[in-house]
Short mmCIF file of C-alpha atoms in Angstrom, two decimals:
data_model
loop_
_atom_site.label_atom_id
_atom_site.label_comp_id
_atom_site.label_asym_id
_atom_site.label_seq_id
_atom_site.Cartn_x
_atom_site.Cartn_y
_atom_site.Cartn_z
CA UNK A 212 -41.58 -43.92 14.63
CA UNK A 213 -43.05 -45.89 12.08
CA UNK A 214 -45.74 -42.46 11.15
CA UNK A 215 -42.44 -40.25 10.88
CA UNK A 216 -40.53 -43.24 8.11
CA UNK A 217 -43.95 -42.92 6.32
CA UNK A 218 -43.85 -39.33 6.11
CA UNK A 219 -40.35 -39.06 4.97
CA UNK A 220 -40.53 -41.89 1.90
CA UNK A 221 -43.43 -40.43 0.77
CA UNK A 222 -42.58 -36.85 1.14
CA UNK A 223 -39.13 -37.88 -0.04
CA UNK A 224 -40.33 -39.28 -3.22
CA UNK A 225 -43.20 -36.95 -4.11
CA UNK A 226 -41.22 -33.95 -3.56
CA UNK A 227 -38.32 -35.52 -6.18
CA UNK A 228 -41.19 -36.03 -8.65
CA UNK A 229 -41.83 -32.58 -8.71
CA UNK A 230 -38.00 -31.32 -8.38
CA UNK A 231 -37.92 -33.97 -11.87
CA UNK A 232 -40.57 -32.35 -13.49
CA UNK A 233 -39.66 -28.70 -12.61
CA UNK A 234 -36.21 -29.30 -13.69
CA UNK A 235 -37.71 -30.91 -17.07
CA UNK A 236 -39.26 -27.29 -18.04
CA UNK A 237 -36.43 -25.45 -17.21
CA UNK A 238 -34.26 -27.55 -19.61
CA UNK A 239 -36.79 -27.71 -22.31
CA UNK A 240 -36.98 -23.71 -21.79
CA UNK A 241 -33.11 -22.92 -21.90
CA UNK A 242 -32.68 -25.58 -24.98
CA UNK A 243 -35.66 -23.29 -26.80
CA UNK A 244 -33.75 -20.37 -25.91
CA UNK A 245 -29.94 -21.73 -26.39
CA UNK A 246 -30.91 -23.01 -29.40
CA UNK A 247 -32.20 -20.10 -31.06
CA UNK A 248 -29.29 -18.11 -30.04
CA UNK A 249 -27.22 -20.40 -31.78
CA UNK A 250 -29.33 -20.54 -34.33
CA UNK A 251 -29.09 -16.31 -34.62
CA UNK A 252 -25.48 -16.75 -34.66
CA UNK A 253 -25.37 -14.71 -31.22
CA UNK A 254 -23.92 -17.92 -29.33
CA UNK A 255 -21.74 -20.74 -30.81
CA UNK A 256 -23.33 -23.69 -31.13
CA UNK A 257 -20.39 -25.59 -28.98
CA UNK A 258 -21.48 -24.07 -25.26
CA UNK A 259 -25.20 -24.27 -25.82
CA UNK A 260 -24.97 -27.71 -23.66
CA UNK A 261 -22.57 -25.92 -21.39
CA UNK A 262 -24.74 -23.24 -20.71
CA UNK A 263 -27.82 -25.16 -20.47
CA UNK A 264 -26.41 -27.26 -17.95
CA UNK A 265 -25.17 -23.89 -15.74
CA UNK A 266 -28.63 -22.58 -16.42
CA UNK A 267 -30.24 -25.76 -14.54
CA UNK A 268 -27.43 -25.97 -11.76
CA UNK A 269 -28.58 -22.21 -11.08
CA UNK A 270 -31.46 -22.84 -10.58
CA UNK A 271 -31.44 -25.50 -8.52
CA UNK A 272 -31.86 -23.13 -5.12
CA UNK A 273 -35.20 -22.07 -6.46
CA UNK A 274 -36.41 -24.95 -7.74
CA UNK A 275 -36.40 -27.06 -4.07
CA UNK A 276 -38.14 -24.87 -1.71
CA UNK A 277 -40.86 -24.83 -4.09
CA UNK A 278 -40.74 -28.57 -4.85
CA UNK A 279 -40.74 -29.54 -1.23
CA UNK A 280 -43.48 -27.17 -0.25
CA UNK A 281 -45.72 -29.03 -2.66
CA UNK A 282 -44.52 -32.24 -2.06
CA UNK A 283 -45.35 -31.57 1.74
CA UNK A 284 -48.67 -30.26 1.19
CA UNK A 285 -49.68 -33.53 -1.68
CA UNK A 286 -48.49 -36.08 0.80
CA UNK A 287 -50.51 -34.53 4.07
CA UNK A 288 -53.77 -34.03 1.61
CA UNK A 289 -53.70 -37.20 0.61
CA UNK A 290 -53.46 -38.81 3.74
CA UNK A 291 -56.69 -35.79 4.75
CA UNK A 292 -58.50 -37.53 2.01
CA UNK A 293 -57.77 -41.54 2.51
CA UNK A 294 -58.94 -40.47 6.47
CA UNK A 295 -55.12 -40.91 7.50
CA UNK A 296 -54.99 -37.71 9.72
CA UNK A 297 -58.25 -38.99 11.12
CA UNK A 298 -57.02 -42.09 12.29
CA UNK A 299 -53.73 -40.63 13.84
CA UNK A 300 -56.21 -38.27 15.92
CA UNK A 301 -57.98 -40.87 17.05
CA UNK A 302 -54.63 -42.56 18.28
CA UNK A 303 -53.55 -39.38 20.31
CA UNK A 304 -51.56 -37.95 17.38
CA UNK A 305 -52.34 -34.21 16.42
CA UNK A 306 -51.03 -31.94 13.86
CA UNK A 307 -48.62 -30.42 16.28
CA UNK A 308 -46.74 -33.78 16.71
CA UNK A 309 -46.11 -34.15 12.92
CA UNK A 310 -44.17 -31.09 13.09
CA UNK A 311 -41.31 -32.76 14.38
CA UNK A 312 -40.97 -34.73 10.89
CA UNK A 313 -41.69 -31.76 8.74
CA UNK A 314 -38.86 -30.08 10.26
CA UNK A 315 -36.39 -32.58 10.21
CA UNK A 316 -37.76 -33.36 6.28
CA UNK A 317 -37.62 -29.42 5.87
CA UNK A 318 -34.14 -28.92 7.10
CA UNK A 319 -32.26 -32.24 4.80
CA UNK A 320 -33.77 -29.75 1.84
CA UNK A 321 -32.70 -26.91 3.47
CA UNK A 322 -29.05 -27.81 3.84
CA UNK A 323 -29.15 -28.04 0.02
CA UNK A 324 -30.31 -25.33 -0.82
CA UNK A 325 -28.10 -23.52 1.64
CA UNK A 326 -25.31 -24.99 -0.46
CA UNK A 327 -26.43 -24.18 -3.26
CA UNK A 328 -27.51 -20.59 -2.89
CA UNK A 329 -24.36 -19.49 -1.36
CA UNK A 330 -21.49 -22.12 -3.56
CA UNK A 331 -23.46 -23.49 -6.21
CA UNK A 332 -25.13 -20.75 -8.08
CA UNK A 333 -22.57 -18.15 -7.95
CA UNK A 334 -20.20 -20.56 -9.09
CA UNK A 335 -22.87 -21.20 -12.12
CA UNK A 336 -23.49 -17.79 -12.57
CA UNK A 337 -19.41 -17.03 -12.62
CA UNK A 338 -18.69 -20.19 -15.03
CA UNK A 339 -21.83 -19.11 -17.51
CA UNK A 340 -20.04 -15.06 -17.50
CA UNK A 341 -16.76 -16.55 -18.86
CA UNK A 342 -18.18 -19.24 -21.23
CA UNK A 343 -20.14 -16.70 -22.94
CA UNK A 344 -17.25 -14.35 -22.73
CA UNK A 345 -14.99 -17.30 -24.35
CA UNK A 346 -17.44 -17.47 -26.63
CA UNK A 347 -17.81 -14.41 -28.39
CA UNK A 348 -13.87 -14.61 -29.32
CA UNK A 349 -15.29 -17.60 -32.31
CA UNK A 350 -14.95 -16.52 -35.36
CA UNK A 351 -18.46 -15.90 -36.84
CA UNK A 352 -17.77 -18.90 -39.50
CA UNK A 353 -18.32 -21.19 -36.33
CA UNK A 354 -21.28 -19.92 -34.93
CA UNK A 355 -23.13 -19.73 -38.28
CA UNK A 356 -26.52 -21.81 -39.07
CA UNK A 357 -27.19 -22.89 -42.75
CA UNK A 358 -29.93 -20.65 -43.94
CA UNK A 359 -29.72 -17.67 -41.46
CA UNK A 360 -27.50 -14.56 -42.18
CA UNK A 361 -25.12 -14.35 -39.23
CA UNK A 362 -23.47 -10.69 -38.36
CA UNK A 363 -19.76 -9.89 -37.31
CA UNK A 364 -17.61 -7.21 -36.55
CA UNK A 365 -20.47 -4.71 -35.11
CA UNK A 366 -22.52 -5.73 -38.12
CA UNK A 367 -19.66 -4.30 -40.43
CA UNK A 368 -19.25 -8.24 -41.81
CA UNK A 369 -22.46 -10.30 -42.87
CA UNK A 370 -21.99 -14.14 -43.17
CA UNK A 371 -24.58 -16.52 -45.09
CA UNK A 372 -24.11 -20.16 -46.24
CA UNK A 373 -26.95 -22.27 -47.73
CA UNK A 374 -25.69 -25.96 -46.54
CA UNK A 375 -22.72 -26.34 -44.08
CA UNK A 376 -21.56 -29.62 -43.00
CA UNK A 377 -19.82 -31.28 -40.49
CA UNK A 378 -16.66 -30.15 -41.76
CA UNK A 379 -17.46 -26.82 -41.58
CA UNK A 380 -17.13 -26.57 -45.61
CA UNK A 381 -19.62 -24.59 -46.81
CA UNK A 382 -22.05 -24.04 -50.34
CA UNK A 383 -23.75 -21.28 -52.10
CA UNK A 384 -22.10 -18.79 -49.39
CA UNK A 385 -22.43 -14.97 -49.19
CA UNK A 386 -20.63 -12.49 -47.49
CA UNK A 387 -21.54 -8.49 -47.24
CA UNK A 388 -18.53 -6.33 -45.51
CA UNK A 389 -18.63 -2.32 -45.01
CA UNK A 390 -15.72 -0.22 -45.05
CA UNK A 391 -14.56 3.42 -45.07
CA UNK A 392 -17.97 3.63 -46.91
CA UNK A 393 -17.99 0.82 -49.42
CA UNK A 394 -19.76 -1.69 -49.11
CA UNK A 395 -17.90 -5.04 -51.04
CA UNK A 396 -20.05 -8.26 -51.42
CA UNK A 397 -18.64 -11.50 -52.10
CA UNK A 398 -20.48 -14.29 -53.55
CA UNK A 399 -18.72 -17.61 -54.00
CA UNK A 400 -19.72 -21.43 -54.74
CA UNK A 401 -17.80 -23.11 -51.60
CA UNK A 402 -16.02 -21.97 -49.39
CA UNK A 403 -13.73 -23.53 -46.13
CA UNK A 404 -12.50 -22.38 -43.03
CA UNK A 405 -8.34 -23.03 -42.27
CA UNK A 406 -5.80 -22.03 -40.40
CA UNK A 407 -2.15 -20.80 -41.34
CA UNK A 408 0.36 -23.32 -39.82
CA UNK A 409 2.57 -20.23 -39.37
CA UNK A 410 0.76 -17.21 -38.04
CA UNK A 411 -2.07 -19.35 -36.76
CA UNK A 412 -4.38 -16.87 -37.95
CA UNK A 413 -8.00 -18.58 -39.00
CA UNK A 414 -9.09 -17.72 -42.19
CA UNK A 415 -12.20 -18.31 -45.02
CA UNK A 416 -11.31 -19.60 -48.33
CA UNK A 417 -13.88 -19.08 -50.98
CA UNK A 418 -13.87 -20.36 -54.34
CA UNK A 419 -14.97 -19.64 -57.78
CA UNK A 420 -16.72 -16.70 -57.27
CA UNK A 421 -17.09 -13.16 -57.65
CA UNK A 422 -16.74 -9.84 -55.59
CA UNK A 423 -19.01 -6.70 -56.10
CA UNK A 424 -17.57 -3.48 -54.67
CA UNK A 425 -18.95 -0.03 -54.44
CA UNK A 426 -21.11 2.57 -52.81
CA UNK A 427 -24.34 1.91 -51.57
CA UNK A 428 -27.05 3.76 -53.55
CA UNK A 429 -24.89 3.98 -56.86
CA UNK A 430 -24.92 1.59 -59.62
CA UNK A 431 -20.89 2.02 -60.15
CA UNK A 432 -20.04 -1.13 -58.92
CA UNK A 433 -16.50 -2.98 -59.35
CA UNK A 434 -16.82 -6.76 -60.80
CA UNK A 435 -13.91 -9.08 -60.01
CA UNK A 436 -14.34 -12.58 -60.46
CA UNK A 437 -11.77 -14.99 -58.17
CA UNK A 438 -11.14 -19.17 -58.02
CA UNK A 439 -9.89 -18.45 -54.84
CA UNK A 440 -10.68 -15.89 -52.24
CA UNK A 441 -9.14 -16.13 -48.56
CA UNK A 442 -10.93 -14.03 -45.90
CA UNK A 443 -9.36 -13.49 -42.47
CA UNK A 444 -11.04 -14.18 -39.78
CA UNK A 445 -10.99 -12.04 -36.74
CA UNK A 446 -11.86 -12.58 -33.13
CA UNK A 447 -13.50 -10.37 -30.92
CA UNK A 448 -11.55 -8.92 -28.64
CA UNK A 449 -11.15 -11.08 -25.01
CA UNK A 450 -12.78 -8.86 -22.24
CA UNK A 451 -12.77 -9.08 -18.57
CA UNK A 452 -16.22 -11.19 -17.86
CA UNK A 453 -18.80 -8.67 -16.45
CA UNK A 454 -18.56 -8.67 -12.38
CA UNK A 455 -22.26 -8.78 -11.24
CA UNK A 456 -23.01 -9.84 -7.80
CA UNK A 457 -25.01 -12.69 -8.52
CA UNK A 458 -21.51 -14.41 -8.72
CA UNK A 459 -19.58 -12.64 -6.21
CA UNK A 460 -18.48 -14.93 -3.21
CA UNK A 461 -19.55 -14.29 0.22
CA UNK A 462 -16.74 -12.18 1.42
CA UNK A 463 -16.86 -10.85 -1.99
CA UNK A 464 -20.73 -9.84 -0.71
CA UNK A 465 -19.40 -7.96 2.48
CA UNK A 466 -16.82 -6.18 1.36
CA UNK A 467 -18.29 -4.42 -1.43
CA UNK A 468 -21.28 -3.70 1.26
CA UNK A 469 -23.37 -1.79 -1.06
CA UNK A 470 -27.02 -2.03 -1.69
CA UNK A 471 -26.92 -4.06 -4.38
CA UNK A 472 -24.11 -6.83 -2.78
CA UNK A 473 -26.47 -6.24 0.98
CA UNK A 474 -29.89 -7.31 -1.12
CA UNK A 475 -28.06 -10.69 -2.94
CA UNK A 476 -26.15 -11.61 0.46
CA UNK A 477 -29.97 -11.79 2.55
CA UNK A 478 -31.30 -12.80 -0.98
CA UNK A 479 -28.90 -15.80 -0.21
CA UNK A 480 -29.93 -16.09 3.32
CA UNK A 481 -33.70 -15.81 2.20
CA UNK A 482 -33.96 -19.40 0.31
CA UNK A 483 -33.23 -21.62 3.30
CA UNK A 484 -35.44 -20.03 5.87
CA UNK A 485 -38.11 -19.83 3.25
CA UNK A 486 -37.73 -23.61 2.80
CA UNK A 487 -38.59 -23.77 6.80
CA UNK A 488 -41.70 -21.42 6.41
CA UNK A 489 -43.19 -22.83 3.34
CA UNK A 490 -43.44 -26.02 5.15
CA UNK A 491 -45.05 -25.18 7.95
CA UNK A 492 -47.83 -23.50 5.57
CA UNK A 493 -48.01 -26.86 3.68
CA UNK A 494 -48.70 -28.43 7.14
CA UNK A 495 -51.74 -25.78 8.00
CA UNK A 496 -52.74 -25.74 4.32
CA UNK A 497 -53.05 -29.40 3.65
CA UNK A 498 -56.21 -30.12 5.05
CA UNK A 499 -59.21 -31.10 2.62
CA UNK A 500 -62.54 -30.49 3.04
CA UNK A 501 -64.72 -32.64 1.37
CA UNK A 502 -67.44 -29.99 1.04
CA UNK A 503 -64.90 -27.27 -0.90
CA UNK A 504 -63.45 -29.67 -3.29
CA UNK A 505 -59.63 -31.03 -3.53
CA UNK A 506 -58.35 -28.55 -5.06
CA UNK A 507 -59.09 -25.72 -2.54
CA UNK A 508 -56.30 -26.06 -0.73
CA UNK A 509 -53.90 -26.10 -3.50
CA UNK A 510 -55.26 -22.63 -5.18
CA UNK A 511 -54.76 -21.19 -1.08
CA UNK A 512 -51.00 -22.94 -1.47
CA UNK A 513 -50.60 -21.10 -4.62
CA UNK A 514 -51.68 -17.76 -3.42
CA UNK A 515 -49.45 -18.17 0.08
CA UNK A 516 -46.53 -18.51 -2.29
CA UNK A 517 -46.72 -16.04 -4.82
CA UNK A 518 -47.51 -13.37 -1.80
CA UNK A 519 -44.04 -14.71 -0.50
CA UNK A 520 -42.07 -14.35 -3.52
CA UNK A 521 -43.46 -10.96 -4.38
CA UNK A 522 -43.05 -9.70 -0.97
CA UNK A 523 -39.38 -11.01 -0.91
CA UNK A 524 -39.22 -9.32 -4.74
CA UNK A 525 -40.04 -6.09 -2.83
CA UNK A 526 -37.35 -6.87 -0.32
CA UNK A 527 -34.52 -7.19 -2.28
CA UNK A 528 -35.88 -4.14 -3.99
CA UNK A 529 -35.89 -1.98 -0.68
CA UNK A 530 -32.58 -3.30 0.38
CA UNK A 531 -31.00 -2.16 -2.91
CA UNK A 532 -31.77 1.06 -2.54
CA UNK A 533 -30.95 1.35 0.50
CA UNK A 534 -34.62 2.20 2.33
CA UNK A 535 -34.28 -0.85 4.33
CA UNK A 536 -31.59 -1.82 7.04
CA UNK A 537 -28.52 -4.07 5.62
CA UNK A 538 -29.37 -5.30 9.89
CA UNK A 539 -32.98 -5.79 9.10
CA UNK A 540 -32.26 -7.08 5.60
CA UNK A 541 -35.46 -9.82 4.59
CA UNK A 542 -35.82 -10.84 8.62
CA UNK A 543 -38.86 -8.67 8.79
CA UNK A 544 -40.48 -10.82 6.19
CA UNK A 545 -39.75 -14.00 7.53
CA UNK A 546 -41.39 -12.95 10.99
CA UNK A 547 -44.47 -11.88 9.54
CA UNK A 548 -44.83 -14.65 7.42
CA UNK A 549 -43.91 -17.04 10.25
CA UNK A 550 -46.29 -15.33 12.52
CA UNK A 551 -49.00 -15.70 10.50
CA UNK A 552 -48.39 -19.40 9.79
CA UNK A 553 -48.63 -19.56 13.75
CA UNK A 554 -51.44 -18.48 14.35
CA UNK A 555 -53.16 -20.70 11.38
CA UNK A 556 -51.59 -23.78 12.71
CA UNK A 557 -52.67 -22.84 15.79
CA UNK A 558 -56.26 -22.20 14.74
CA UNK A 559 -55.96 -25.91 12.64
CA UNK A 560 -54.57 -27.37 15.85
CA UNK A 561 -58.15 -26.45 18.03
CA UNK A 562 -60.03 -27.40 15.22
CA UNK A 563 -60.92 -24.02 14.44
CA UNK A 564 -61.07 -22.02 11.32
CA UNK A 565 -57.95 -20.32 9.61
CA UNK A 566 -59.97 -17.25 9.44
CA UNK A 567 -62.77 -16.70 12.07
CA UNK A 568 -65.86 -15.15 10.81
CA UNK A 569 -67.84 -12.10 11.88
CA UNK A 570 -70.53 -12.98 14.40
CA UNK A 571 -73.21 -11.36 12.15
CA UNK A 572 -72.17 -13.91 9.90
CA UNK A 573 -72.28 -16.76 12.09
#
């Protein structure tokens, strides 16, 4: 049907322009907060694309209901406003009969983000546990930023190099390491990270410098100046990445059967049937009225979908503790939600209002 193709190019491509732009503030926010991480020295600066690029696959799930529900709702109000919908009522075809195409539209999307929510993410979420697992065995020479002090060991060993280059040779550096007690600080022109072809331990050699050791609050301080200086470097300890049930498989997410596994398995569940509801409210909530403005209809779209989220916030919340049904799980959400989003389409079917009003005020 020539309506239907219409729907679904223009549907198609407004809801990619929004899956584009949402996906364009996620990255900008996970470079901001990547970058300063690295810049901290809390994350090496090698996985910050790695992670970034997790991050975004992550959060892919949430990121397409949302998009289609808008990009529903813009094409239908658009076509309110050019007199589209008017013009298919006048030809015999009613809201009821575009459901058919929102559905279809609503379950491509759907499909994805069933993949996603239950392969995608927890893959993500299991990849992004051991990169930044991998990544705290660096030595803190490689996740250092010129100009920021950088800490190590527990924040036994202090790290600070005014220019480092590509290299990883380093100027004007400083280093401030506590033990039994004593604090020892090294100052040194250069300095340059190697390893021994032998042991292949990594080590720091500084260069024409001098070391300062004592106590801290006494002025007896040792003097011993050095042309060269080699500092090993230690790695943290490997440890097991931490097991959290965001990236637990499926039958991962039934055996453990807890509340916490119960809430992430109908968490899961939750984003493709929400993809399904959300339409359906972009179908009742897309009419304009001239008389209320253009943007009515968006601020009701908004509020629809932040009571959703919060409500399915409360859910997950309920199931983890156990005060809710692992049977029940979210489903009692969904119906109330969908029953509501009946009765409004069936109130914009008869040309009647979503919500009647009192006869006094009639």
């Amino acid at each position: 049907m020539i309506i239907h193709r219409s729907f679904y190019r223009e549907a198609g491509i407004t809801t990619l322009g929004i899956t584009a732009v949402l996906l364009v503030i996620i990255v900008f926010q996970g470079l901001s907060v990547y970058l300063g991480r690295a810049a901290m020295g809390e994350e090496s600066r090698d996985v910050v694309m790695t992670l970034l690029g997790l991050q975004t696959l992550r959060k892919l799930d949430l990121l397409l209901p949302l998009a289609l529900y808008f990009g529903v709702l813009l094409t239908l109000s658009r076509w309110y406003r050019d007199s589209e919908m008017t013009v298919l009522a006048a030809c015999g075809i009613g809201l009821t009969q575009l459901l058919r195409p929102v559905l279809i539209f609503s379950l491509i999307v759907a499909v994805v983000v069933l993949l996603g929510s239950f392969f995608f993410t927890p893959y993500a979420t299991r990849q992004t546990d051991i990169v930044k697992s991998e990544s705290t065995r660096v030595p803190e020479v490689a996740r250092m930023t010129p100009g920021v002090f950088t800490e190590g060991q527990g924040g036994k060993r202090i790290f600070y190099a005014a220019r480092i280059d590509a290299k990883g040779d380093m100027e004007d550096v400083f280093m401030s390491q506590l033990e039994t007690g004593r604090r020892a600080v090294v100052v040194a022109r250069t300095g340059h990270p190697y390893v021994d072809e032998r042991t292949g331990d990594k080590f720091l050699a500084l260069r024409d410098g001098r070391v300062y050791d004592g106590e801290p609050g006494e002025a007896k301080y040792q003097v011993l100046r050095f042309e060269i200086f080699n500092v090993r470097l230690e790695p943290k300890r490997l440890e097991e990445p931490p097991s959290t049930v965001e990236g637990l498989g499926i039958r991962d997410l039934l055996a453990r059967g807890d509340g916490p596994a119960v809430a992430e398995f109908h968490w899961r569940l939750a984003k493709p049937v929400v993809v399904f509801i959300l339409a359906l409210y972009a179908l009742v909530l897309a009419h304009t009225d001239a008389r209320r403005g253009r943007l009515s209809n968006l601020f009701a779209a908004i509020l629809v979908y932040l009571i959703y989220s919060n409500l399915l916030g409360l859910g997950q919340t309920l199931l983890k503790k156990g005060q809710v049904p692992p049977g029940v799980g979210l489903w009692w959400l969904h119906a109330g939600m969908l029953l509501v989003v009946i009765y409004l389409l069936r109130q914009r079917a008869n040309n009647r209002p979503l919500i009647p009003l009192p006869r006094w005020r009639r």
